[in-house]
Every structure is written in structure tokens, then in C-alpha cells.
Coordinates of C-alpha atoms in Angstrom, one line a residue:
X1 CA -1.1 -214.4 54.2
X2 CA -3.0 -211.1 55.5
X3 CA 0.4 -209.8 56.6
X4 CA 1.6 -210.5 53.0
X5 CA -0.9 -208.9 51.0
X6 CA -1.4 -206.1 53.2
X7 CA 2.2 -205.4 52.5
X8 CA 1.7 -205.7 49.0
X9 CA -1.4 -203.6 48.7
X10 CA 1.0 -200.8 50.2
X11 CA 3.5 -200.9 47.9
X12 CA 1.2 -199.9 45.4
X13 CA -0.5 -197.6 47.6
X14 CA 3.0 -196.0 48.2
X15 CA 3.3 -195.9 44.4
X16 CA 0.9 -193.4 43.5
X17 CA -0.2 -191.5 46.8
X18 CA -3.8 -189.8 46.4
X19 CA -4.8 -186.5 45.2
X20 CA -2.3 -184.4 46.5
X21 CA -1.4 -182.0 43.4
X22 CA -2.6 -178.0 43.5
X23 CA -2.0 -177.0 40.1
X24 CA -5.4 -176.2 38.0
X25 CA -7.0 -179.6 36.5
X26 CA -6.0 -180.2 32.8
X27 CA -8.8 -181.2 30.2
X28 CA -9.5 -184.3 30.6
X29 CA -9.9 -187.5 27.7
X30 CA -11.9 -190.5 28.1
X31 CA -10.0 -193.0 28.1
X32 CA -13.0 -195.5 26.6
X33 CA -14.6 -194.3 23.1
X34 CA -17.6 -196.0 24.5
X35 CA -18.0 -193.3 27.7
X36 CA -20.2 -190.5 27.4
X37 CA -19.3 -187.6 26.6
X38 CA -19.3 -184.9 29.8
X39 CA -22.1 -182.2 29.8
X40 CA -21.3 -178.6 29.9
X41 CA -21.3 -178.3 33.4
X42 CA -19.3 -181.4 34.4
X43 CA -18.1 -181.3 37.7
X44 CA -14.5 -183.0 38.4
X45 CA -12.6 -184.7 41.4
X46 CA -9.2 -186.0 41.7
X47 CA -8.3 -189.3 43.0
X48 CA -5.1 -191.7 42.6
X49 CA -3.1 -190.3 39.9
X50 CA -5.8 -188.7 38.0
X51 CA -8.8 -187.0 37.5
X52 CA -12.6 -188.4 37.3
X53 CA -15.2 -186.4 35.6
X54 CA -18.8 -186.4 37.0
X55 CA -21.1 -186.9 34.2
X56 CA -23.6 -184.2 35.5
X57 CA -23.3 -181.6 37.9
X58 CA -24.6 -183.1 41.5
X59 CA -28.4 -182.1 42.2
X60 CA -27.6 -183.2 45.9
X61 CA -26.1 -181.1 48.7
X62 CA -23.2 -182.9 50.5
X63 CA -22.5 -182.3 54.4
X64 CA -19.9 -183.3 56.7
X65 CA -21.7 -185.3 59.7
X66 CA -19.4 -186.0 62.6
X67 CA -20.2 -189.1 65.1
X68 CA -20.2 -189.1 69.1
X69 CA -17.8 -190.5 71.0
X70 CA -15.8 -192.8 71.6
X71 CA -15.5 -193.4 67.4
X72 CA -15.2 -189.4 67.5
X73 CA -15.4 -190.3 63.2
X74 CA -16.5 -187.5 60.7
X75 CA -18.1 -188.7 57.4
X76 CA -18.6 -186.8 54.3
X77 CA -22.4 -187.8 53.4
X78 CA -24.5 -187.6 50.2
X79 CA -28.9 -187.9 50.6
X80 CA -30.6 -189.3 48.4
X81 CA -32.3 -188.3 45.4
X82 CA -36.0 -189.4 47.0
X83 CA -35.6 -188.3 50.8
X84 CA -39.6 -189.5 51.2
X85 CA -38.8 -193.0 52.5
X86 CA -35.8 -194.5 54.8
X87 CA -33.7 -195.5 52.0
X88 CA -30.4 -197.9 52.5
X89 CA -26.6 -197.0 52.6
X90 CA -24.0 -196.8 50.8
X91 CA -20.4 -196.6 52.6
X92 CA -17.3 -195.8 50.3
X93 CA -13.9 -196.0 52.1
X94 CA -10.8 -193.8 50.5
X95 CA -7.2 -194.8 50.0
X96 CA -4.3 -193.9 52.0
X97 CA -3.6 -190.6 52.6
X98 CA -7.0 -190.3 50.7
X99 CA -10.2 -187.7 51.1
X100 CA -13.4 -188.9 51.1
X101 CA -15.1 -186.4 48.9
X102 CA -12.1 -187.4 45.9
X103 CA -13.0 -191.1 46.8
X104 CA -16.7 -191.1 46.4
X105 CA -17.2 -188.9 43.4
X106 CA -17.4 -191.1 40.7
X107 CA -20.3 -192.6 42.8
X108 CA -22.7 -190.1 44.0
X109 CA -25.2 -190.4 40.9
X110 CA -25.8 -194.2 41.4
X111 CA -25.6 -194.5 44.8
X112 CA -28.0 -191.3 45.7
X113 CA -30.6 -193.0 43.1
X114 CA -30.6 -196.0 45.5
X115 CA -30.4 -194.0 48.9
X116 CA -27.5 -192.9 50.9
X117 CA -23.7 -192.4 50.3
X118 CA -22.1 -192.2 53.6
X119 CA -17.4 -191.6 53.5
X120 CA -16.2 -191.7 56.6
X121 CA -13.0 -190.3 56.5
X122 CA -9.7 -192.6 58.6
X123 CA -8.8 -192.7 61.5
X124 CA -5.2 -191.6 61.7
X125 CA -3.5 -188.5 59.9
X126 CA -1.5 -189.3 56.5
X127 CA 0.1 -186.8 54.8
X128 CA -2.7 -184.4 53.3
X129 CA -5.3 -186.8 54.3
X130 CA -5.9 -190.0 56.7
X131 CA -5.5 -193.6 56.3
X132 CA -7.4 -196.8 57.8
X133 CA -5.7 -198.4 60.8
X134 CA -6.7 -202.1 59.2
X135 CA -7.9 -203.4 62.3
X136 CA -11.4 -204.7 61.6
X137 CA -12.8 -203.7 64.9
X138 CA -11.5 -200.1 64.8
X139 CA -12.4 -199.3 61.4
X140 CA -15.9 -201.2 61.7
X141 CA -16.6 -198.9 64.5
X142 CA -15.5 -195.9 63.1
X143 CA -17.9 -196.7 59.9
X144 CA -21.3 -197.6 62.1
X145 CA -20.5 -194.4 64.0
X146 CA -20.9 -192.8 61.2
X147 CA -23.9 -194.1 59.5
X148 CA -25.3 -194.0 63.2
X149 CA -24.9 -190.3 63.1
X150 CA -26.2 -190.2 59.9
X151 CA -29.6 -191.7 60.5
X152 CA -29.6 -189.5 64.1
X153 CA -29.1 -186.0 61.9
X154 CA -31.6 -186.9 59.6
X155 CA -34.1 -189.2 61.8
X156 CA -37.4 -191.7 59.5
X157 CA -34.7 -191.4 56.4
X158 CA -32.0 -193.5 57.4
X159 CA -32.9 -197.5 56.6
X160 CA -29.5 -198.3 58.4
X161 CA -30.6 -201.9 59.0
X162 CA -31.0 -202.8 55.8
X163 CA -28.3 -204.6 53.9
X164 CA -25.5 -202.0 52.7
X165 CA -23.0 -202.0 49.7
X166 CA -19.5 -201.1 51.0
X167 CA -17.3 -199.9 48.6
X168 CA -13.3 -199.8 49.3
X169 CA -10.1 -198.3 47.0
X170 CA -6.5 -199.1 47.2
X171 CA -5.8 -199.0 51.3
X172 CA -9.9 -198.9 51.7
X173 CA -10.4 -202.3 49.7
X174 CA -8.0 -203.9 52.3
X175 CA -10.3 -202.3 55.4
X176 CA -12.9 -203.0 53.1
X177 CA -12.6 -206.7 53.0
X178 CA -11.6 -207.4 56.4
X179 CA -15.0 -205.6 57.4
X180 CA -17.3 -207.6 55.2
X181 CA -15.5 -210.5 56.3
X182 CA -16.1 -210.0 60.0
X183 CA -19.6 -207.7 59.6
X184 CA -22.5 -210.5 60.1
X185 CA -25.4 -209.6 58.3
X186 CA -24.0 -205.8 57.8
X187 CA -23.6 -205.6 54.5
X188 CA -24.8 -207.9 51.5
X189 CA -22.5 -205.8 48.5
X190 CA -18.8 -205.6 48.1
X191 CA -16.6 -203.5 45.9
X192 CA -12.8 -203.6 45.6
X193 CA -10.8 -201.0 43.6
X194 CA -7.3 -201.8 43.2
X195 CA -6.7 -203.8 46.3
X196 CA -4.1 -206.8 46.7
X197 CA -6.2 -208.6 49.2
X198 CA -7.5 -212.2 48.7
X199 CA -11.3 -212.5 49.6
X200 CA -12.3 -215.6 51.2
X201 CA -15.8 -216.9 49.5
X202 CA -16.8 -218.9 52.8
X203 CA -16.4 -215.7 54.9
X204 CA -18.4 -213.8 52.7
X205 CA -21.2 -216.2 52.3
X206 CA -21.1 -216.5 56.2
X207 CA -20.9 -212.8 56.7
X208 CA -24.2 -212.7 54.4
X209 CA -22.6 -211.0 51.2
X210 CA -24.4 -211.8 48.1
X211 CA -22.1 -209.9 45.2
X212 CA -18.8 -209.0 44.6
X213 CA -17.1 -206.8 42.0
X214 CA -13.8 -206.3 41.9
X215 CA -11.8 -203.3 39.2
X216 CA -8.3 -202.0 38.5
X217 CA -7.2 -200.6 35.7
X218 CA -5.2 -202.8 33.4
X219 CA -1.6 -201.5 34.0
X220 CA -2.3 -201.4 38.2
X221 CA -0.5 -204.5 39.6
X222 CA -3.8 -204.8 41.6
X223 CA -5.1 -205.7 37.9
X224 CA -4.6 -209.4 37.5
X225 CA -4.3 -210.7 41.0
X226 CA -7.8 -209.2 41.4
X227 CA -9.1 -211.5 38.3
X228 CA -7.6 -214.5 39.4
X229 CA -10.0 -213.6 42.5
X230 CA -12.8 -213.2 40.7
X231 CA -12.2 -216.5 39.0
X232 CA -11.8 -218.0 42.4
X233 CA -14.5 -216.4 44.1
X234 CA -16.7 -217.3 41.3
X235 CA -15.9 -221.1 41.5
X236 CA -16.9 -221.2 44.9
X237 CA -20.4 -220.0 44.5
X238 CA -20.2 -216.4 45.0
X239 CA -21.4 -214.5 42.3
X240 CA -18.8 -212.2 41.5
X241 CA -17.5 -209.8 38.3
X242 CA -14.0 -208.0 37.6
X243 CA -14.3 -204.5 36.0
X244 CA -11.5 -203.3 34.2
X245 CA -11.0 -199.9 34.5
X246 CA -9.2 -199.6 30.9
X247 CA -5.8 -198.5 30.0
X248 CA -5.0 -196.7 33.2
X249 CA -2.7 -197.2 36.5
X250 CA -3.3 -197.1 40.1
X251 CA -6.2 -194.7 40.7
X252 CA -9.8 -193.9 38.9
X253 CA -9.5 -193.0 35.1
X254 CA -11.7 -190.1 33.7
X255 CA -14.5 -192.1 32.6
X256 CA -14.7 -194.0 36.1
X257 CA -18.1 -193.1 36.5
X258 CA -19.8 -194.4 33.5
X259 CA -17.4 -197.7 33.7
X260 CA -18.8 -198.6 37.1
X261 CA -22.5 -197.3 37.2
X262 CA -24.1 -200.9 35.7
X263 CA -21.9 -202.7 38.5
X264 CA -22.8 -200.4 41.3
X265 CA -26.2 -201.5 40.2
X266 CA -25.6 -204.8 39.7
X267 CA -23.6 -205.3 43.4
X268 CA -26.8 -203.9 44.9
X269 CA -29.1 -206.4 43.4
X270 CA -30.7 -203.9 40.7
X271 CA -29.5 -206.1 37.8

């Protein structure tokens, strides 16, 4: 079944590659009436097949923090908003062939308010970018490298043993799975974006996740296998919601940021 729906989720993958375009950004339209409306200074990123427009200009200042061997991983990390306490993480992984500043900007604002946004970037090289190996172990390792770095570079602000949210799209939501899965007590929040992978609810409630969103854009083919695993997580007894990322295709509409703020929250317990 794993070998199955990895092979799936790679098709689409395959489908629309990430972010690769270097002609100038078009103007972008919302693709929900019921987004805001960007601010003057509206800062955008590209990801999947389109762009995602940041709803205010980050107030943080991003660095690229790389971890000892042998993970020899690099992250792309976001503080947080109030740096005066250890504050939790955050971990977002990219798709193939991906980058993780593309990959985590329609999350910075919400995650920053909670604590820390830490994108490691894959292991191996993939076209313009790099892709995740899908073998728990490796990528696990790559990803505590990096928040382990993280709390070492900026030492009393780091809460790194608190419960995390991990975050996953396309090619990451596979890795992203299989780490939750297999991560005991690591992280208690999971997010899949337009992932064919099947969740197991008694290896999430083992691993000690608590909340599960899952969101694809309606014409992704990720779209409905993903509800029919929200339906089935849901009837086992883990609490679990499927975001539809509107009228869109494989990748993060315009208005990806205000569609998955309230979820972010909610996956983290804030809600």
C-alpha cells in the first residue's frame, strides 16, 4: 500500500513541478471573494503552479541555519514574533524539487505568532531544488538536526521539546506522514497539502498526534482521496478537518494564506 500511494503521490508531483518559472510575477486574483484583500506592501512567493500572496509584509528576519554532521541539513528558519520566552516549533517540509522559503510562505504569520518556523530544505538535489528521500529515519534526522541547530544558534528560545506541528506539501506530506507516524511523542499536529498518502489513525494516536488537517484544491487529484481520509480518520477518533483550497490545481492558490490561518490555529490546539 505505501509503495502504491507513494507512486501515486508522484505522479501528481511530476504533474506540476514546483516553482521553477523566472519571468516577472503577474497580478494576482483571489481566488475566494471571502479573502482579504492584500495590503499595499504584499509580499509574494511562488509555489506549485502558482503564486501565494502574503497578506502583510513579514516583520521577522529569516536566516538560513545549517546543522552539524552527520545530517549535514540546512533549514530556512523564521523567529518568532515574542523571542522573550522558549516558544515551540513549527516544521514545514517542501515538495519535490521544492524550496523551502516558496513552501513556508503562506505560513510565517501564524506560525511566528505561536513560536518558531523551522524548513529544512531535502536531502538530495532535484532539478532547481531538492526532494525528500522518504525514508522515515533519514528524513526524521535531517529535520531534528535542524531544529537542534536551531535552538543551539539561538540558545533559552528554543522550546524544542515541546509538542511540534509539522506541516508537509505534495512530496513533503508523504515524508510528512511517515514521520508522524514513526516520531513518538515528537509532534502532536499534522498537516497534509496535496498528498496521496493514507494516514493510519492507530499510528497517529500511538505516535501522540492529537489533530489532523488535511487540504488540496478541488481540481488536484489529491482532492478527494484526501476527504475520504478525513472521513476515515475522523471515524476512528482522531479529530481531523479537510480544507479545501478552492477552485485551484496542484500547488497553493493566491489566497492560501488566509484559507489556512484558522486551521494552522486550530491543528495547534488554539481553537
Amino acid at each position: 500500500m505505501a509503495a502504491v500511494c507513494t507512486t501515486l503521490g508522484l505522479a501528481a508531483m511530476i504533474v506540476a513541478p514546483l516553482a521553477r518559472s523566472q519571468t516577472p510575477l503577474a497580478p494576482l486574483h483571489p481566488t475566494s471573494s471571502a479573502a482579504p484583500t492584500s495590503s499595499p506592501g504584499a509580499v509574494v512567493a511562488t509555489e506549485g503552479e502558482q503564486q501565494t500572496q502574503r497578506a502583510s509584509a513579514p516583520l521577522e528576519s529569516p536566516t538560513w541555519i545549517e546543522a552539524e554532521a552527520p545530517a549535514n541539513g540546512k533549514a530556512f528558519v523564521y523567529p518568532p514574533r515574542d523571542p522573550r520566552e522558549a516558544r515551540p516549533v513549527t516544521v514545514m517540509l517542501h515538495g519535490m524539487c521544492g524550496h523551502p522559503q516558496s513552501a513556508c510562505a503562506p505560513f510565517v504569520d501564524v506560525s511566528t505568532t505561536r513560536g518558531w518556523l523551522v524548513c529544512p530544505r531535502g536531502e538530495d538535489p532535484c532539478g532547481g531544488g531538492t526532494r525528500w528521500r522518504l525514508r522515515g529515519p533519514d528524513d526524521a534526522q535531517l529535520i531534528e538536526a535542524s531544529v537542534r541547530a536551531t535552538a543551539h544558534e539561538h540558545a533559552g528560545q528554543v522550546d524544542a521539546a515541546a509538542p511540534r506541528v509539522l506541516v508537509g506539501f505534495s512530496l513533503g506530506g508523504i515524508a510528512a506522514v511517515q514521520i508522524a507516524q514513526g516520531s513518538a511523542g515528537v509532534y502532536d499536529g499534522l498537516v497534509v497539502i496535496a498528498s496521496q498518502v493514507h494516514p493510519d489513525a492507530g499510528l497517529l494516536e500511538k505516535a501522540g498526534v492529537k489533530r489532523v488537517v488535511l487540504a488540496a484544491g478541488d481540481l488536484d487529484m489529491t482532492s478527494a482521496p484526501l476527504q475520504e481520509d478525513a472521513r476515515h480518520l475522523t471515524a476512528h477518533g482522531m479529530p481531523t478537518r479537510f480544507v479545501s483550497l478552492g477552485h485551484f490545481g496542484h500547488g497553493y492558490p493566491a489566497d492560501m494564506e488566509a484559507r489556512m490561518r484558522e486551521p494552522m490555529e486550530w491543528v495547534a490546539g488554539g481553537g
